[in-house]
Every structure is written in structure tokens, then in C-alpha cells.
């Protein structure tokens, strides 16, 4: 199964832990936005945005860890029917 995890940067650790767990079970992370640093140019921001959009589109499962940030991509869910899982972090 292909999966994408959306959240805010403050949940970066939670995203990485969940992705690692799913990958150990043989699932494929379509795009790991947690490896990105803050974009230094408009062009770099556009490239990251396209990679994120492609990752969402390739995912069979879309996981949103709340609270989400501006990059949570909920609006992109209408692009393809898929399973959605929403998780709220403790705290």
C-alpha cells in the first residue's frame, strides 16, 4: 500500500515514527516532506509543492496527523478516491 502522511512541522517526529513503522511492514511512503528544509526561493517552493501533490495523488492511504499545518493537503483529497485516516496527537 502507498501512503502519504500530512501534518505540521511541529509533528515532524510523529510523522517520521509512523512512516518508519509502516515502511517496516512493507508499505511505500509516496513522499517524505519531513526531509525538506525551509524553501529558500519561489522556485524551490514550487518544486516541493509539486512533489507533495504527486505524493498525495499516488497514495492509497492519506494520513493526517492533527494539528495540521498549511501543508496538510486536505484540499487535494478530491483528486482521487482514497482511504483517509485522521490522528490527533496527545498534548
Tab-separated table of N, CA and C in Angstrom:
chain	number	residue	atom	x	y	z
A	1	UNK	N	0.837	-1.176	0.000
A	1	UNK	CA	0.000	0.000	0.000
A	1	UNK	C	0.883	1.241	0.000
A	2	UNK	N	0.507	2.223	-0.769
A	2	UNK	CA	1.194	3.512	-0.796
A	2	UNK	C	0.511	4.451	0.189
A	3	UNK	N	1.298	5.171	0.983
A	3	UNK	CA	0.718	6.093	1.956
A	3	UNK	C	1.416	7.445	1.922
A	4	UNK	N	0.669	8.459	2.352
A	4	UNK	CA	1.191	9.819	2.497
A	4	UNK	C	0.745	10.305	3.864
A	5	UNK	N	1.654	10.954	4.600
A	5	UNK	CA	1.321	11.490	5.913
A	5	UNK	C	1.452	13.009	5.868
A	6	UNK	N	0.359	13.680	6.179
A	6	UNK	CA	0.344	15.141	6.221
A	6	UNK	C	0.252	15.596	7.674
A	7	UNK	N	0.887	16.710	7.974
A	7	UNK	CA	0.820	17.301	9.303
A	7	UNK	C	1.565	18.627	9.285
A	8	UNK	N	1.743	19.193	10.460
A	8	UNK	CA	2.541	20.414	10.573
A	8	UNK	C	3.982	20.042	10.909
A	9	UNK	N	4.884	20.990	10.718
A	9	UNK	CA	6.288	20.735	11.032
A	9	UNK	C	6.491	20.403	12.509
A	10	UNK	N	5.615	20.895	13.370
A	10	UNK	CA	5.809	20.602	14.791
A	10	UNK	C	5.539	19.132	15.110
A	11	UNK	N	4.877	18.415	14.190
A	11	UNK	CA	4.634	16.980	14.363
A	11	UNK	C	5.598	16.132	13.537
A	12	UNK	N	6.681	16.734	13.103
A	12	UNK	CA	7.650	16.058	12.238
A	12	UNK	C	8.113	14.715	12.817
A	13	UNK	N	8.405	14.673	14.093
A	13	UNK	CA	8.849	13.437	14.731
A	13	UNK	C	7.791	12.350	14.682
A	14	UNK	N	6.537	12.719	14.924
A	14	UNK	CA	5.433	11.752	14.862
A	14	UNK	C	5.274	11.210	13.454
A	15	UNK	N	5.394	12.080	12.465
A	15	UNK	CA	5.291	11.660	11.064
A	15	UNK	C	6.406	10.669	10.736
A	16	UNK	N	7.618	10.983	11.150
A	16	UNK	CA	8.756	10.109	10.862
A	16	UNK	C	8.613	8.747	11.542
A	17	UNK	N	8.147	8.725	12.790
A	17	UNK	CA	7.980	7.452	13.502
A	17	UNK	C	6.910	6.585	12.842
A	18	UNK	N	5.782	7.190	12.483
A	18	UNK	CA	4.708	6.429	11.837
A	18	UNK	C	5.145	5.918	10.469
A	19	UNK	N	5.823	6.755	9.707
A	19	UNK	CA	6.299	6.343	8.384
A	19	UNK	C	7.261	5.161	8.505
A	20	UNK	N	8.158	5.224	9.468
A	20	UNK	CA	9.128	4.139	9.665
A	20	UNK	C	8.404	2.835	10.006
A	21	UNK	N	7.390	2.919	10.871
A	21	UNK	CA	6.619	1.741	11.251
A	21	UNK	C	5.917	1.132	10.029
A	22	UNK	N	5.279	1.971	9.219
A	22	UNK	CA	4.582	1.476	8.031
A	22	UNK	C	5.555	0.908	6.995
A	23	UNK	N	6.695	1.554	6.826
A	23	UNK	CA	7.697	1.056	5.876
A	23	UNK	C	8.246	-0.302	6.319
A	24	UNK	N	8.419	-0.501	7.611
A	24	UNK	CA	8.892	-1.799	8.123
A	24	UNK	C	7.903	-2.911	7.804
A	25	UNK	N	6.639	-2.540	7.635
A	25	UNK	CA	5.598	-3.510	7.297
A	25	UNK	C	5.457	-3.687	5.787
A	26	UNK	N	6.331	-3.036	5.013
A	26	UNK	CA	6.355	-3.220	3.568
A	26	UNK	C	5.568	-2.196	2.772
A	27	UNK	N	5.039	-1.174	3.419
A	27	UNK	CA	4.283	-0.135	2.718
A	27	UNK	C	5.230	0.922	2.158
A	28	UNK	N	4.743	1.668	1.191
A	28	UNK	CA	5.586	2.639	0.482
A	28	UNK	C	5.143	4.059	0.803
A	29	UNK	N	6.077	4.849	1.306
A	29	UNK	CA	5.845	6.271	1.607
A	29	UNK	C	6.011	7.037	0.291
A	30	UNK	N	4.948	7.646	-0.189
A	30	UNK	CA	4.987	8.273	-1.511
A	30	UNK	C	5.812	9.553	-1.557
A	31	UNK	N	5.909	10.264	-0.440
A	31	UNK	CA	6.770	11.447	-0.383
A	31	UNK	C	7.009	11.805	1.073
A	32	UNK	N	8.257	11.985	1.444
A	32	UNK	CA	8.620	12.338	2.811
A	32	UNK	C	9.003	13.812	2.884
A	33	UNK	N	8.012	14.634	3.170
A	33	UNK	CA	8.233	16.084	3.244
A	33	UNK	C	9.056	16.468	4.469
A	34	UNK	N	9.215	15.554	5.433
A	34	UNK	CA	9.970	15.896	6.641
A	34	UNK	C	11.455	16.064	6.363
A	35	UNK	N	11.911	15.617	5.209
A	35	UNK	CA	13.325	15.774	4.847
A	35	UNK	C	13.623	17.171	4.307
A	36	UNK	N	12.590	17.952	4.038
A	36	UNK	CA	12.761	19.295	3.477
A	36	UNK	C	13.146	20.305	4.547
A	37	UNK	N	13.941	21.253	4.144
A	37	UNK	CA	14.214	22.437	4.955
A	37	UNK	C	13.313	23.545	4.420
A	38	UNK	N	13.303	24.677	5.067
A	38	UNK	CA	12.504	25.802	4.583
A	38	UNK	C	12.998	26.199	3.190
A	39	UNK	N	12.052	26.357	2.257
A	39	UNK	CA	12.401	26.730	0.882
A	39	UNK	C	13.084	28.096	0.870
A	40	UNK	N	14.135	28.222	0.064
A	40	UNK	CA	14.894	29.474	0.011
A	40	UNK	C	14.541	30.322	-1.205
A	41	UNK	N	13.671	29.806	-2.078
A	41	UNK	CA	13.262	30.571	-3.255
A	41	UNK	C	11.864	30.139	-3.675
A	42	UNK	N	11.239	30.943	-4.482
A	42	UNK	CA	9.913	30.613	-5.017
A	42	UNK	C	9.990	29.343	-5.852
A	43	UNK	N	11.030	29.202	-6.647
A	43	UNK	CA	11.187	28.014	-7.489
A	43	UNK	C	11.301	26.750	-6.633
A	44	UNK	N	12.080	26.813	-5.580
A	44	UNK	CA	12.227	25.666	-4.692
A	44	UNK	C	10.893	25.331	-4.013
A	45	UNK	N	10.160	26.348	-3.614
A	45	UNK	CA	8.844	26.148	-3.008
A	45	UNK	C	7.889	25.471	-3.990
A	46	UNK	N	7.912	25.880	-5.256
A	46	UNK	CA	7.071	25.259	-6.283
A	46	UNK	C	7.443	23.797	-6.488
A	47	UNK	N	8.728	23.495	-6.499
A	47	UNK	CA	9.190	22.119	-6.689
A	47	UNK	C	8.756	21.220	-5.523
A	48	UNK	N	8.890	21.726	-4.313
A	48	UNK	CA	8.459	20.965	-3.136
A	48	UNK	C	6.950	20.753	-3.192
A	49	UNK	N	6.217	21.801	-3.534
A	49	UNK	CA	4.761	21.701	-3.640
A	49	UNK	C	4.330	20.659	-4.650
A	50	UNK	N	5.021	20.593	-5.786
A	50	UNK	CA	4.678	19.599	-6.806
A	50	UNK	C	4.982	18.188	-6.313
A	51	UNK	N	6.102	18.016	-5.623
A	51	UNK	CA	6.437	16.697	-5.063
A	51	UNK	C	5.385	16.264	-4.040
A	52	UNK	N	4.930	17.197	-3.211
A	52	UNK	CA	3.898	16.876	-2.225
A	52	UNK	C	2.591	16.502	-2.916
A	53	UNK	N	2.210	17.264	-3.910
A	53	UNK	CA	0.973	16.977	-4.651
A	53	UNK	C	1.054	15.602	-5.304
A	54	UNK	N	2.180	15.300	-5.928
A	54	UNK	CA	2.361	13.988	-6.561
A	54	UNK	C	2.281	12.870	-5.519
A	55	UNK	N	2.873	13.090	-4.357
A	55	UNK	CA	2.830	12.098	-3.285
A	55	UNK	C	1.413	11.825	-2.816
A	56	UNK	N	0.625	12.871	-2.673
A	56	UNK	CA	-0.774	12.721	-2.270
A	56	UNK	C	-1.545	11.950	-3.336
A	57	UNK	N	-1.323	12.276	-4.590
A	57	UNK	CA	-2.047	11.618	-5.675
A	57	UNK	C	-1.695	10.134	-5.798
A	58	UNK	N	-0.465	9.760	-5.483
A	58	UNK	CA	-0.037	8.358	-5.598
A	58	UNK	C	-0.449	7.512	-4.393
A	59	UNK	N	-0.898	8.156	-3.321
A	59	UNK	CA	-1.202	7.440	-2.078
A	59	UNK	C	-2.542	6.719	-2.141
A	60	UNK	N	-2.541	5.497	-1.605
A	60	UNK	CA	-3.784	4.755	-1.406
A	60	UNK	C	-4.407	5.149	-0.070
A	61	UNK	N	-3.548	5.512	0.866
A	61	UNK	CA	-3.983	5.916	2.200
A	61	UNK	C	-3.400	7.284	2.506
A	62	UNK	N	-4.265	8.209	2.885
A	62	UNK	CA	-3.859	9.561	3.272
A	62	UNK	C	-4.039	9.668	4.773
A	63	UNK	N	-2.953	9.921	5.480
A	63	UNK	CA	-2.995	10.043	6.935
A	63	UNK	C	-2.735	11.499	7.299
A	64	UNK	N	-3.622	12.067	8.115
A	64	UNK	CA	-3.456	13.438	8.578
A	64	UNK	C	-3.281	13.412	10.080
A	65	UNK	N	-2.120	13.855	10.539
A	65	UNK	CA	-1.862	13.952	11.972
A	65	UNK	C	-2.166	15.388	12.383
A	66	UNK	N	-3.127	15.544	13.297
A	66	UNK	CA	-3.539	16.864	13.770
A	66	UNK	C	-2.740	17.274	14.999
A	67	UNK	N	-2.500	18.536	15.212
A	67	UNK	CA	-2.941	19.611	14.330
A	67	UNK	C	-2.109	19.659	13.054
A	68	UNK	N	-2.781	19.917	11.971
A	68	UNK	CA	-2.119	20.020	10.673
A	68	UNK	C	-1.673	21.445	10.416
A	69	UNK	N	-0.783	21.593	9.479
A	69	UNK	CA	-0.311	22.916	9.111
A	69	UNK	C	-0.858	23.322	7.764
A	70	UNK	N	-0.307	24.388	7.225
A	70	UNK	CA	-0.730	24.876	5.912
A	70	UNK	C	-0.501	23.833	4.830
A	71	UNK	N	0.448	22.952	5.036
A	71	UNK	CA	0.785	21.955	4.031
A	71	UNK	C	0.068	20.629	4.215
A	72	UNK	N	-1.078	20.635	4.868
A	72	UNK	CA	-1.754	19.365	5.162
A	72	UNK	C	-2.465	18.757	3.958
A	73	UNK	N	-2.699	19.506	2.912
A	73	UNK	CA	-3.188	18.990	1.629
A	73	UNK	C	-4.580	18.373	1.656
A	74	UNK	N	-5.404	18.738	2.616
A	74	UNK	CA	-6.763	18.201	2.655
A	74	UNK	C	-7.506	18.516	1.360
A	75	UNK	N	-7.304	19.692	0.806
A	75	UNK	CA	-7.985	20.071	-0.430
A	75	UNK	C	-7.659	19.172	-1.608
A	76	UNK	N	-6.506	18.510	-1.578
A	76	UNK	CA	-6.104	17.649	-2.689
A	76	UNK	C	-6.794	16.291	-2.649
A	77	UNK	N	-7.481	15.983	-1.570
A	77	UNK	CA	-8.114	14.673	-1.451
A	77	UNK	C	-9.190	14.457	-2.512
A	78	UNK	N	-9.770	15.522	-3.013
A	78	UNK	CA	-10.809	15.375	-4.026
A	78	UNK	C	-10.240	14.901	-5.365
A	79	UNK	N	-8.919	14.883	-5.492
A	79	UNK	CA	-8.300	14.493	-6.744
A	79	UNK	C	-8.401	12.998	-7.011
A	80	UNK	N	-8.572	12.200	-5.979
A	80	UNK	CA	-8.593	10.745	-6.139
A	80	UNK	C	-9.305	10.123	-4.947
A	81	UNK	N	-10.114	9.121	-5.199
A	81	UNK	CA	-10.750	8.420	-4.077
A	81	UNK	C	-9.667	7.619	-3.351
A	82	UNK	N	-9.660	7.745	-2.027
A	82	UNK	CA	-8.687	7.010	-1.232
A	82	UNK	C	-9.168	6.885	0.196
A	83	UNK	N	-8.518	6.046	0.948
A	83	UNK	CA	-8.804	5.910	2.364
A	83	UNK	C	-8.146	7.067	3.112
A	84	UNK	N	-8.827	7.553	4.127
A	84	UNK	CA	-8.316	8.677	4.911
A	84	UNK	C	-8.307	8.298	6.382
A	85	UNK	N	-7.222	8.593	7.047
A	85	UNK	CA	-7.099	8.351	8.483
A	85	UNK	C	-6.646	9.657	9.121
A	86	UNK	N	-7.391	10.121	10.131
A	86	UNK	CA	-7.020	11.337	10.846
A	86	UNK	C	-6.641	10.968	12.270
A	87	UNK	N	-5.501	11.465	12.729
A	87	UNK	CA	-4.988	11.159	14.061
A	87	UNK	C	-4.692	12.460	14.767
A	88	UNK	N	-5.113	12.577	16.018
A	88	UNK	CA	-4.794	13.761	16.812
A	88	UNK	C	-3.697	13.388	17.801
A	89	UNK	N	-2.636	14.170	17.825
A	89	UNK	CA	-1.536	13.898	18.739
A	89	UNK	C	-1.941	14.294	20.157
A	90	UNK	N	-1.372	13.642	21.119
A	90	UNK	CA	-1.637	13.969	22.516
A	90	UNK	C	-0.981	15.298	22.855
A	91	UNK	N	-1.632	16.045	23.720
A	91	UNK	CA	-0.993	17.290	24.134
A	91	UNK	C	-1.804	18.482	24.050
